[in-house]
XYZ file of C-alpha atoms in Angstrom:
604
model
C 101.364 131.245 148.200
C 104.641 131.384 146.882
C 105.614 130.760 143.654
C 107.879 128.282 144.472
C 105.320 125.888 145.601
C 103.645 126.622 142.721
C 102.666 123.191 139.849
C 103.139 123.967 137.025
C 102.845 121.729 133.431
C 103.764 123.436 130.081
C 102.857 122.130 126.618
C 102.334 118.463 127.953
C 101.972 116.442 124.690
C 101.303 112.888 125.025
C 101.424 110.099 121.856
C 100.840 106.427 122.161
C 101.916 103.975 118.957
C 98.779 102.338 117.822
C 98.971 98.994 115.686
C 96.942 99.519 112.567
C 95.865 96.425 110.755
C 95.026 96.088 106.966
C 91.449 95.095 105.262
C 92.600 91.535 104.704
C 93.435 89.004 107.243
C 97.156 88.301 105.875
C 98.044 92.100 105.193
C 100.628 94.011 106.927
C 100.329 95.857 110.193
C 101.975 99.149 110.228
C 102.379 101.120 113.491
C 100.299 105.069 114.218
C 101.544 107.695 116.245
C 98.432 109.140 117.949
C 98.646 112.427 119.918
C 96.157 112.354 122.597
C 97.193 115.473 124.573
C 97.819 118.258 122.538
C 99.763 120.891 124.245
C 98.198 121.657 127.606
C 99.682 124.029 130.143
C 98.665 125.183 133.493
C 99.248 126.461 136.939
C 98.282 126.001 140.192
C 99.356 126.469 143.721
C 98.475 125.479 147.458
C 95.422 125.985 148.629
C 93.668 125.924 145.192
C 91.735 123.256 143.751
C 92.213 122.604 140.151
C 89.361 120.813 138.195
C 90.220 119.687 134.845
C 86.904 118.816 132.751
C 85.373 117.168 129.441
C 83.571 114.977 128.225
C 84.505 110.773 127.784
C 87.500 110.209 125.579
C 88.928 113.998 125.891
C 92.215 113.192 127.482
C 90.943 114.202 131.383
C 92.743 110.500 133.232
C 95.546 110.518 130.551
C 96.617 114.562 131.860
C 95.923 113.700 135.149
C 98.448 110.343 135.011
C 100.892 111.701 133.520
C 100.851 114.956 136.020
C 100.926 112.442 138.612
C 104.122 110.853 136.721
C 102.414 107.335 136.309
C 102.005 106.684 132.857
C 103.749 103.483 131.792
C 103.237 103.570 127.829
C 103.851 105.575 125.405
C 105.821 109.339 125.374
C 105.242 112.087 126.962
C 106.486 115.282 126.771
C 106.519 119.217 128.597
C 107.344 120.834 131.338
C 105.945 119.245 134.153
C 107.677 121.365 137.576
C 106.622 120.861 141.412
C 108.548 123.190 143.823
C 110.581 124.500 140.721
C 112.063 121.237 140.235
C 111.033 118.305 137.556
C 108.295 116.127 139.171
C 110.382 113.147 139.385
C 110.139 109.690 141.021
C 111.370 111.093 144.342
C 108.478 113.640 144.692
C 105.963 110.960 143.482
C 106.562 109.510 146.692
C 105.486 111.704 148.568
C 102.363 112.505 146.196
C 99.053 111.475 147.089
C 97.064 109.249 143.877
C 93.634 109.043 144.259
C 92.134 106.347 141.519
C 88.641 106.398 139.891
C 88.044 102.481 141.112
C 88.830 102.143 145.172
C 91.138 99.599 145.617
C 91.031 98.159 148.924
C 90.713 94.796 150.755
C 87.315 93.898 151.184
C 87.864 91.699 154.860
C 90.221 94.483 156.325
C 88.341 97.520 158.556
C 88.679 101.043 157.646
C 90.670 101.450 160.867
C 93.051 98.425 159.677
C 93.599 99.827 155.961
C 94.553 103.155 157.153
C 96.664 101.280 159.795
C 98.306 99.114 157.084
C 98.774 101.553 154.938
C 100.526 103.781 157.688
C 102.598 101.038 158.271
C 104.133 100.962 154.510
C 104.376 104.798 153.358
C 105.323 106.264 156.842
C 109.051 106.510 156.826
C 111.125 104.213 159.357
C 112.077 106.756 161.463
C 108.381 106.792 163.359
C 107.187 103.870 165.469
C 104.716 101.166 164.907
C 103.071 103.235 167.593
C 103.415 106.642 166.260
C 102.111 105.180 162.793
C 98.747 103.908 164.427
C 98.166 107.054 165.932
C 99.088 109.136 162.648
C 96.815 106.698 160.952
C 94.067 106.588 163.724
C 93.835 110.539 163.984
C 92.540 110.597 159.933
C 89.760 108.966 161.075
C 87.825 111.710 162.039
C 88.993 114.438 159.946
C 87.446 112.565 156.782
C 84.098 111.791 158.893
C 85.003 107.918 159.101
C 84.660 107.874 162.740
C 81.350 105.807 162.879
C 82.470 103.415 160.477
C 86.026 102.889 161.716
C 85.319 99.296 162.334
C 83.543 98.245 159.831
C 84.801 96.159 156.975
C 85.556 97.777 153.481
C 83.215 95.386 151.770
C 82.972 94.224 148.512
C 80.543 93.638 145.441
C 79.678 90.073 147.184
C 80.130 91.773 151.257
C 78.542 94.252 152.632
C 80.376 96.996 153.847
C 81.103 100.778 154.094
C 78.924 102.643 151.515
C 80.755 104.093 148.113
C 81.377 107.862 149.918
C 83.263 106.008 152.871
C 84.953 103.814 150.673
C 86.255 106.759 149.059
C 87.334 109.080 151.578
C 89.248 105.574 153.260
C 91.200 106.042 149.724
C 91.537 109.581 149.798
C 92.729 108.980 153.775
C 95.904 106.663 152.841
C 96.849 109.427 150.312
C 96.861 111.759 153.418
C 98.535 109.816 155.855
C 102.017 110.933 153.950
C 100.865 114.368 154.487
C 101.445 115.349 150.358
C 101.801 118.759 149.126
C 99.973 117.225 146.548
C 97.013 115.320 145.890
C 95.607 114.103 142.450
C 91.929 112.245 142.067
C 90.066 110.924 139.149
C 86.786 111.610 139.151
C 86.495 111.096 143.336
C 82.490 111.490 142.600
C 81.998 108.922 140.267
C 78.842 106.617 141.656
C 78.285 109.059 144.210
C 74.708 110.883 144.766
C 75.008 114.700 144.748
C 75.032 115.125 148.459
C 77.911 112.321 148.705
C 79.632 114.061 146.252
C 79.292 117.358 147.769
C 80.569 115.928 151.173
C 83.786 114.372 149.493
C 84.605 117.812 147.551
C 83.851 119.757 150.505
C 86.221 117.818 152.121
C 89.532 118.331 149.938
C 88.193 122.073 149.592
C 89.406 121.747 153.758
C 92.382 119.802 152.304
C 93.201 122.491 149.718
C 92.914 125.723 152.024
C 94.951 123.930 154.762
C 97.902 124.541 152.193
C 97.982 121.652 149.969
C 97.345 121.150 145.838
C 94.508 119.490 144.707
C 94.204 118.348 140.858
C 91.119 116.139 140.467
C 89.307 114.968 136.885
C 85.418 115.171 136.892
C 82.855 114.529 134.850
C 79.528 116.668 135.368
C 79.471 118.172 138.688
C 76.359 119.959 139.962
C 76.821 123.878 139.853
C 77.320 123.795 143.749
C 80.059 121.923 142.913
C 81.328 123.582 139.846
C 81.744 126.956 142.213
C 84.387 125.426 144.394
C 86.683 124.670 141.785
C 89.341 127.313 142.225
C 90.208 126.982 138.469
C 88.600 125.035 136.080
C 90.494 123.188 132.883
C 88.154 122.409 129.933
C 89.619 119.552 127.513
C 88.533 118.333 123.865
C 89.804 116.078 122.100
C 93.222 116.435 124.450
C 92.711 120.588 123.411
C 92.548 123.031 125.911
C 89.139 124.952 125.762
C 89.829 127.269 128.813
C 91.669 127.478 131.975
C 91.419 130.135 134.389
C 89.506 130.653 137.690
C 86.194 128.870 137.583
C 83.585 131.726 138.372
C 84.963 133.175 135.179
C 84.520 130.556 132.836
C 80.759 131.092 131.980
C 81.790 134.861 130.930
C 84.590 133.597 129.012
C 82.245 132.004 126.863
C 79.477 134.509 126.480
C 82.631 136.668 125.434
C 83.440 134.863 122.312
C 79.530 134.571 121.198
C 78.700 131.065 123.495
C 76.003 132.071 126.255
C 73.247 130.064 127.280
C 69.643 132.078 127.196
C 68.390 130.462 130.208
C 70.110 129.584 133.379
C 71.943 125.928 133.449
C 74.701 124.681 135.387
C 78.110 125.800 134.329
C 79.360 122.338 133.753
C 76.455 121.026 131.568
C 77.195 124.007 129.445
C 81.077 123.778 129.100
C 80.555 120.145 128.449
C 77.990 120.820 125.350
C 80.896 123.150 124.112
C 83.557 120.603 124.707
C 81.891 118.555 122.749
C 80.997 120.148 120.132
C 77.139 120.037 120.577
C 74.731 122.478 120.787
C 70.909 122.343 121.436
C 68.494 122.044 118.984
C 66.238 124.934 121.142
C 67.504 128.010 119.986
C 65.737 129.448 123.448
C 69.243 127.812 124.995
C 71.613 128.719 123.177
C 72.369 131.724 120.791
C 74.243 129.567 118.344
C 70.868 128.279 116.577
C 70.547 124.789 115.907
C 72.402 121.998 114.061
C 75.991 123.474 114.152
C 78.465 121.180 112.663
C 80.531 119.854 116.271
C 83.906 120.023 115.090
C 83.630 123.557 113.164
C 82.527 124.417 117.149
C 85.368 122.963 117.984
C 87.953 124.329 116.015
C 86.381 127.465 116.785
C 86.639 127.312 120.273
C 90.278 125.494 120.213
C 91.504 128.806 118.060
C 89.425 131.486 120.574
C 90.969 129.251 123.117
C 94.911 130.392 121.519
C 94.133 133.808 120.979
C 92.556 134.806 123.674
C 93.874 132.494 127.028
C 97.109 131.329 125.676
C 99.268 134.380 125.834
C 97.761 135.178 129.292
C 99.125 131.623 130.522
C 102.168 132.174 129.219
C 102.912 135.629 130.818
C 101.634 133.783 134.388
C 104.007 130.907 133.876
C 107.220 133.185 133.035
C 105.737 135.156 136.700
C 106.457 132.128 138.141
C 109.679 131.878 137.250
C 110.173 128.747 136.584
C 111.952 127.086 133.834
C 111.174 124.730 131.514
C 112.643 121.264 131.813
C 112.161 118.444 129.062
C 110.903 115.498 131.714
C 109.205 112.555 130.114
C 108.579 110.999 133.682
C 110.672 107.969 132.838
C 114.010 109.059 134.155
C 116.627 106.795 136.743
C 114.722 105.282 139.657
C 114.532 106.420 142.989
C 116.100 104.089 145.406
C 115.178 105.088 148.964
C 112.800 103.371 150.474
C 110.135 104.291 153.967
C 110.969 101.352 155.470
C 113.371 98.914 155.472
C 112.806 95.259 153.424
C 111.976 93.154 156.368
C 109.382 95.654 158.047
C 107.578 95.772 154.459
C 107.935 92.178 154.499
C 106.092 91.674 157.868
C 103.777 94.275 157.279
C 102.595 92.739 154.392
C 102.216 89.650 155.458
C 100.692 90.481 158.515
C 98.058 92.326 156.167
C 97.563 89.326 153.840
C 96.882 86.719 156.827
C 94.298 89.235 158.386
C 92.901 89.783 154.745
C 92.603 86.009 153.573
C 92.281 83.642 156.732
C 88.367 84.103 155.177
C 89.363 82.692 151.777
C 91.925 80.698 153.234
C 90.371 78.693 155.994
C 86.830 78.678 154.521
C 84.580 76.082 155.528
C 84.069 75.165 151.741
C 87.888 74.581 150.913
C 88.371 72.419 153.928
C 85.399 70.240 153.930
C 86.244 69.863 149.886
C 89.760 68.340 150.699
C 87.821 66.218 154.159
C 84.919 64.843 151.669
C 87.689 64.082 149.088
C 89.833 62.302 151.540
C 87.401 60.353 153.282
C 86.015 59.153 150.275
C 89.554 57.879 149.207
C 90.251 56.275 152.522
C 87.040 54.397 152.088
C 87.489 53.427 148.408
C 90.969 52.206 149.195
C 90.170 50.759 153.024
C 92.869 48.334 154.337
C 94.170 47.202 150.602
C 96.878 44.795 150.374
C 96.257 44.831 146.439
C 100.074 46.118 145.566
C 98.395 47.675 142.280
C 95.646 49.576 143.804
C 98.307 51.206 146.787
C 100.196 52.692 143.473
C 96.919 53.705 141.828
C 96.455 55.894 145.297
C 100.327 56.947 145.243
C 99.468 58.205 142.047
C 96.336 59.592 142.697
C 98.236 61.475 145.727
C 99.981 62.973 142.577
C 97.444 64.193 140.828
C 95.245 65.289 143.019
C 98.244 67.737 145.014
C 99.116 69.103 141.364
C 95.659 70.523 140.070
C 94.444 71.934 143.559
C 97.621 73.846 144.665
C 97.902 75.250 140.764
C 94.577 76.399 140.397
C 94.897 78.282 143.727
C 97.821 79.938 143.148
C 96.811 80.721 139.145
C 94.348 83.018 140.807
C 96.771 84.898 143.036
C 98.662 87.529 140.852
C 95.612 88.184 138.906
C 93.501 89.109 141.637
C 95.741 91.236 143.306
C 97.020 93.000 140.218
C 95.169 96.158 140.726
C 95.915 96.587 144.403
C 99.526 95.848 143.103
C 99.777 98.158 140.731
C 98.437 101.104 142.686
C 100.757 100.248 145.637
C 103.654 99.988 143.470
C 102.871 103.293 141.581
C 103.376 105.109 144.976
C 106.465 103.456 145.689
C 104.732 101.473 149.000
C 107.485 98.710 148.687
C 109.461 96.465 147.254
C 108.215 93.852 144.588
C 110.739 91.129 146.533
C 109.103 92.052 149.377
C 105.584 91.675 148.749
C 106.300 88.180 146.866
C 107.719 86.927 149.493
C 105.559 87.490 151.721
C 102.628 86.838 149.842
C 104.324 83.744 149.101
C 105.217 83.079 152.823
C 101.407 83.550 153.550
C 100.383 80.913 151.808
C 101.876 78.007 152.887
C 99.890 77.433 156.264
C 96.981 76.865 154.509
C 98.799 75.331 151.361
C 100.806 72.715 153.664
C 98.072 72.127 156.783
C 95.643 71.162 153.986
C 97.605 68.354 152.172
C 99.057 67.000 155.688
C 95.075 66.685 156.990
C 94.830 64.510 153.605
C 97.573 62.532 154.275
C 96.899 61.479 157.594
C 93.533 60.855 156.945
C 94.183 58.403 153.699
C 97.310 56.873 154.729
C 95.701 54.947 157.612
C 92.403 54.177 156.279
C 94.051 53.036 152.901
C 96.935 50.595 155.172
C 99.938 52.036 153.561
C 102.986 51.067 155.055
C 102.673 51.073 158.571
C 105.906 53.098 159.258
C 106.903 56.249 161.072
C 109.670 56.518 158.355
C 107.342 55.570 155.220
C 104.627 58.087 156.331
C 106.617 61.158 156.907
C 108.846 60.308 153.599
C 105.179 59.978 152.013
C 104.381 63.874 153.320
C 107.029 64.941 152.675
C 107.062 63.913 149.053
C 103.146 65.096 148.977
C 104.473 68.691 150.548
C 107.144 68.791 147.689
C 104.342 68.035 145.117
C 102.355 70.849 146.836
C 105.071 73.433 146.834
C 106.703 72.967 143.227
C 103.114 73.109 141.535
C 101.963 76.279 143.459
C 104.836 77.778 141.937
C 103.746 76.519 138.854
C 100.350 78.342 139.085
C 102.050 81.395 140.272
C 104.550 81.452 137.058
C 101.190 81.029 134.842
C 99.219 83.244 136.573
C 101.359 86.036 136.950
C 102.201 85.329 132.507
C 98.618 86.241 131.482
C 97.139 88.469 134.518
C 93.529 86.992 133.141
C 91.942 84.278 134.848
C 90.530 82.334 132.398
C 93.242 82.088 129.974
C 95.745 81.247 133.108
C 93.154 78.276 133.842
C 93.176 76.911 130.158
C 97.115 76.748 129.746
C 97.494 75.777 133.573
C 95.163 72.671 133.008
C 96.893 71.823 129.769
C 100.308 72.116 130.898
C 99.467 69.689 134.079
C 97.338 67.217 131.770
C 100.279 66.689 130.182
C 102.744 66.255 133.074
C 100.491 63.865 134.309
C 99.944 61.699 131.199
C 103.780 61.434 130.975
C 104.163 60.846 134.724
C 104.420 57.273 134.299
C 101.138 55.820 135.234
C 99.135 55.998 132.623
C 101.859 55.232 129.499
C 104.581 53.468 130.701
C 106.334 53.161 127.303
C 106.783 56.599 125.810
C 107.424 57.272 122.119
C 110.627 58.550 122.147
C 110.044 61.811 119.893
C 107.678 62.875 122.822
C 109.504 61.056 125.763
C 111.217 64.472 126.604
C 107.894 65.453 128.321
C 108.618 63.054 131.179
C 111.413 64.751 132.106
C 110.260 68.184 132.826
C 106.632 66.522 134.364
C 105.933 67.228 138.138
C 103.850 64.188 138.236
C 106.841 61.500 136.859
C 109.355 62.740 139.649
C 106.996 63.515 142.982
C 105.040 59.814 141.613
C 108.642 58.007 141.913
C 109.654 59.579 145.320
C 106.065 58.287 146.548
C 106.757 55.068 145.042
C 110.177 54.693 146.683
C 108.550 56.089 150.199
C 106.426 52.960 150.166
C 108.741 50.386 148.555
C 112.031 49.338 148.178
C 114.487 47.189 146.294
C 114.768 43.592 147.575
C 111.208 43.403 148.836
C 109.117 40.796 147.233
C 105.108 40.267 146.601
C 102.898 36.981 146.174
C 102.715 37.032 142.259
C 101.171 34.006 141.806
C 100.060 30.486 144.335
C 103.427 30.288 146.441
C 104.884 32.334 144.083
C 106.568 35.973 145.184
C 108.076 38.421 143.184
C 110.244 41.363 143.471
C 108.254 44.092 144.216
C 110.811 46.299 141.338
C 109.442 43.868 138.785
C 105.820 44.848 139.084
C 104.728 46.200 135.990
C 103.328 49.676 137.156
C 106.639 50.069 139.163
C 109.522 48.533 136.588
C 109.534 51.480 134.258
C 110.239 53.889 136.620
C 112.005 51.493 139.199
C 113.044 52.522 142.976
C 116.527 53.844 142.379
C 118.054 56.792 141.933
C 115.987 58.758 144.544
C 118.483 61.661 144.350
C 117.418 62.965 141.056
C 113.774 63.431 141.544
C 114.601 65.495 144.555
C 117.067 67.460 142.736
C 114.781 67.891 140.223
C 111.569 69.254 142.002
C 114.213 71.196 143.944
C 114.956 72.901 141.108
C 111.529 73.116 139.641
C 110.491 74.818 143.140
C 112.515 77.634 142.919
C 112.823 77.602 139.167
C 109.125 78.470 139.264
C 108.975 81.013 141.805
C 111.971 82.487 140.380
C 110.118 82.599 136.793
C 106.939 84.112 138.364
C 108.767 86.882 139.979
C 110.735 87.837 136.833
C 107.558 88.203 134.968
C 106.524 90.340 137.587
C 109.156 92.350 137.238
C 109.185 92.890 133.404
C 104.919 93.705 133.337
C 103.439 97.021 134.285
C 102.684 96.380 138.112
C 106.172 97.101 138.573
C 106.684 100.567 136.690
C 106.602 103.683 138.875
């Protein structure tokens, strides 16, 4: 291979700021610099497969991200060259990312993710049809052919097994066809012949021409002998790096052999961290060495004896160093246009929730819930009990909506994030059409209700009150979904998103002028930013109107804008509550997208 394919990274440093916090609960915080790479450099080129090891906590994931130019925090720094060039945004696109958890959608087949995924990363200038056969012919070079129509799966589905579900990642990082591919730790979970499947499998990868960087943790020795070269890190040190058949006699040349056969990578993690056995028939260090004098010891053998070496193949390579910290202007051409990553992914989402969606237990919730009201509130002609349902209507169509949508951005947040990462699509493009996805089931749902209730409870008997009814129910539906997007997307965490979400609507609907009619005034500003007190008044006015009058007492009638529930809000001015929720429903959305936008899904 020629050196100009060659990947190279050169004294890669890494620091994060760390928030240190004094003994007592009032003290000062003060801010830590800590390095957690120190320095690393190596090479390698196509068809090799690079291996970096170590034990937990050595800096294996944090080398690998920040190779694969996806570290969103902190500072890196080096020399980090692909092709001779700095690995920049541009090439990341066309790099393949393999992460340690497999995130995929559970409901979708292997055939479909692959298909999906095609879909997104392929550039525009193929055809839907040339994508599904790209996608369909990776099938059976990663031995997914009798699976191909099964689903994914998930910890509550059955599915694929863990080795399928992991060569269906490693496939949508090779439908782009990448020059190179990063994984961390693609054997994690996986017995030994699983594993040895899925290595043997990029080992094809590699020697077909590509670059393969993966992290591991403690592969078996058949394993350990396919690594081309082998990276050993402690501490974020470099321990060794050169080809991995010669890393055992590295060792024994600096005074660290085993006396009895182990596997390579058992051995070189004891040494990376620091530990040796308390047998002295294993190892000819003796026992109860002090870990970090072993350390030290090997970090300095490391520097006198490897370092100068790397060096001399690095300037062979000819390739300069460039200062790249992997946060540098963005890269703004895109695989496909908006509106086919728009349909894509909505196309996607409907195929991958119309379970969740249109589940048997969400629908016959809102049908128990219904009937029961229609029952409850059969043919009344009591004026107060009609407004108790109007406002029930309310209430009701502000929690559920919320709570669905608070659930949204969080759940999706890792899929999200890795899509993003490798530059799949557009953030407006996924939220709209995740957005967009969700209103069949957000708007059929409420408009079942309605019909149901409205007739049993002998509302107003009007073409023109009912529809002015759904529609105001629809608006109620619409401006607190965004609500729970907004929320959900602010926190990322489930439960806290739930506490704030049912505190914020608790008070909306305390102020929405049911329940206190007569607000103190150094609170009364509540009322007007509440859902409830403007979608309430437009159901109010859909059922009533000024002039109309009501038996108040024996042949006594009233008008119905003097009836105590109704006066305080009254029946005019119709045009600012739908301003208002007009504003609040794209307000809302607007928010939720912005905070999408300023929080790490969104970072390449």
């Amino acid at each position: 291979m020629g050196s100009l394919k060659t990947h190279v990274f050169e004294n890669v440093v890494y620091k994060i700021k760390t928030v240190k916090e004094g003994c007592f609960k009032n003290s000062s915080k003060s801010e830590e610099e800590k390095m957690i790479l120190k320095g690393i450099s190596g090479i390698v080129s196509p068809g090799e497969m690079l291996a970096i090891l170590g034990p937990s906590g050595s800096g294996k994931t944090t080398l690998l991200t920040g190779l694969g130019g996806r570290l969103v925090n902190g500072h890196l720094d080096g020399a980090i060259t692909f092709n001779s060039k700095p690995f920049s945004n541009a090439m990341k696109r066309n790099t393949g990312f393999v992460t340690q958890d497999d995130v995929l959608y559970p409901h979708l087949t292997v055939t479909e993710t692959l298909v999906f995924t095609a879909l997104l990363r392929l550039p525009k200038t193929f055809s839907i049809e040339e994508k599904t056969v790209h996608a369909e012919a990776i099938i059976p070079q990663l031995g997914l052919t009798k699976c191909k129509d099964s689903i994914i799966g998930g910890p509550l589905l059955r599915g694929v097994s863990g080795g399928e579900r992991k060569r269906v990642s490693i496939g949508q990082e090779m439908l782009i066809n990448p020059s190179l591919l990063f994984l961390d730790e693609p054997t994690s979970g996986l017995d030994s012949t699983t594993a040895l499947r899925i290595v043997s499998t990029l080992k094809d990868l590699a020697m077909g021409g590509r670059t393969v960087v993966m992290t591991i943790h403690q592969p078996s020795s058949r394993l350990f002998y396919m690594f081309d070269k082998v990276l050993l890190l402690s501490d974020g040190n470099p321990l060794y790096f050169g080809r991995g058949e010669d890393a055992m006699g590295y060792f024994s040349g600096i005074g660290f052999s085993p006396l009895v056969a182990m596997n390579p990578s058992d051995f070189l993690l004891d040494l990376s961290s620091g530990t040796l056995s308390d047998d002295p028939r294993v190892l000819s260090e003796g026992p109860r060495v002090d870990p970090t004098s072993v350390k030290q010891t090997l970090v300095v053998a490391f520097k006198t004896n490897l370092a100068e070496n790397l060096k001399e193949q690095l300037k062979e390579s000819e390739i300069q160093q460039v200062e790249e910290k992997l946060h540098e202007k963005k890269f703004n051409q895109w695989s496909n246009t908006w509106w086919q990553q728009f349909s894509v992914i909505l196309r996607r989402g409907l195929k991958e929730r119309k379970h969740e969606s249109f589940s048997g237990l969400k629908v016959g919730q809102v049908l128990a819930v219904a009937f029961l009201c229609g029952l409850l509130w059969w043919k009344s002609n009591n004026i107060q009990d009609q407004i108790g349902l109007l406002f029930f209507y309310t209430n009701f169509w502000e929690f559920f909506p919320m709570f669905q949508a608070i659930f949204t951005f969080p759940q999706e947040r890792l899929m999200l994030k890795k899509e993003r990462s490798s530059g799949m699509y557009r953030l407006s493009a996924y939220f709209m059409a995740r957005t967009v996805g969700d209103l069949p089931m957000e708007l059929a749902l409420p408009s079942i209700f309605t019909v149901i209730t409205y007739w049993m409870a002998g509302l107003k008997p009007s073409v023109r009150s009912f529809f002015a009814t759904l529609f105001s129910l629809l608006v109620n539906v619409l401006v607190s979904q965004g609500l729970g997007l907004a929320i959900g997307a602010m926190f990322m965490d489930q439960k806290s998103a739930t506490v704030l979400g049912s505190v914020i609507m608790l008070s909306f609907t305390l102020a929405g002028g049911y329940f206190v009619q007569h607000v103190p005034s150094f609170i009364s500003w509540i009322k007007y930013i509440s859902i409830s007190q403007y979608a309430y008044k437009l159901l109010l006015v859909s059922q009533y109107s000024p002039g109309e009058t009501y038996s108040c007492g024996v042949n006594t009638t009233c008008l119905i804008e003097d009836f105590p529930s109704i006066k305080p809000l009254g029946l005019g001015d119709k045009a600012t509550s739908v301003v208002a929720l007009a504003i609040m429903l794209l307000g809302y959305r607007f928010l939720a997208y912005v905070i999408l936008m300023r929080i790490g899904v969104t970072k390449k």
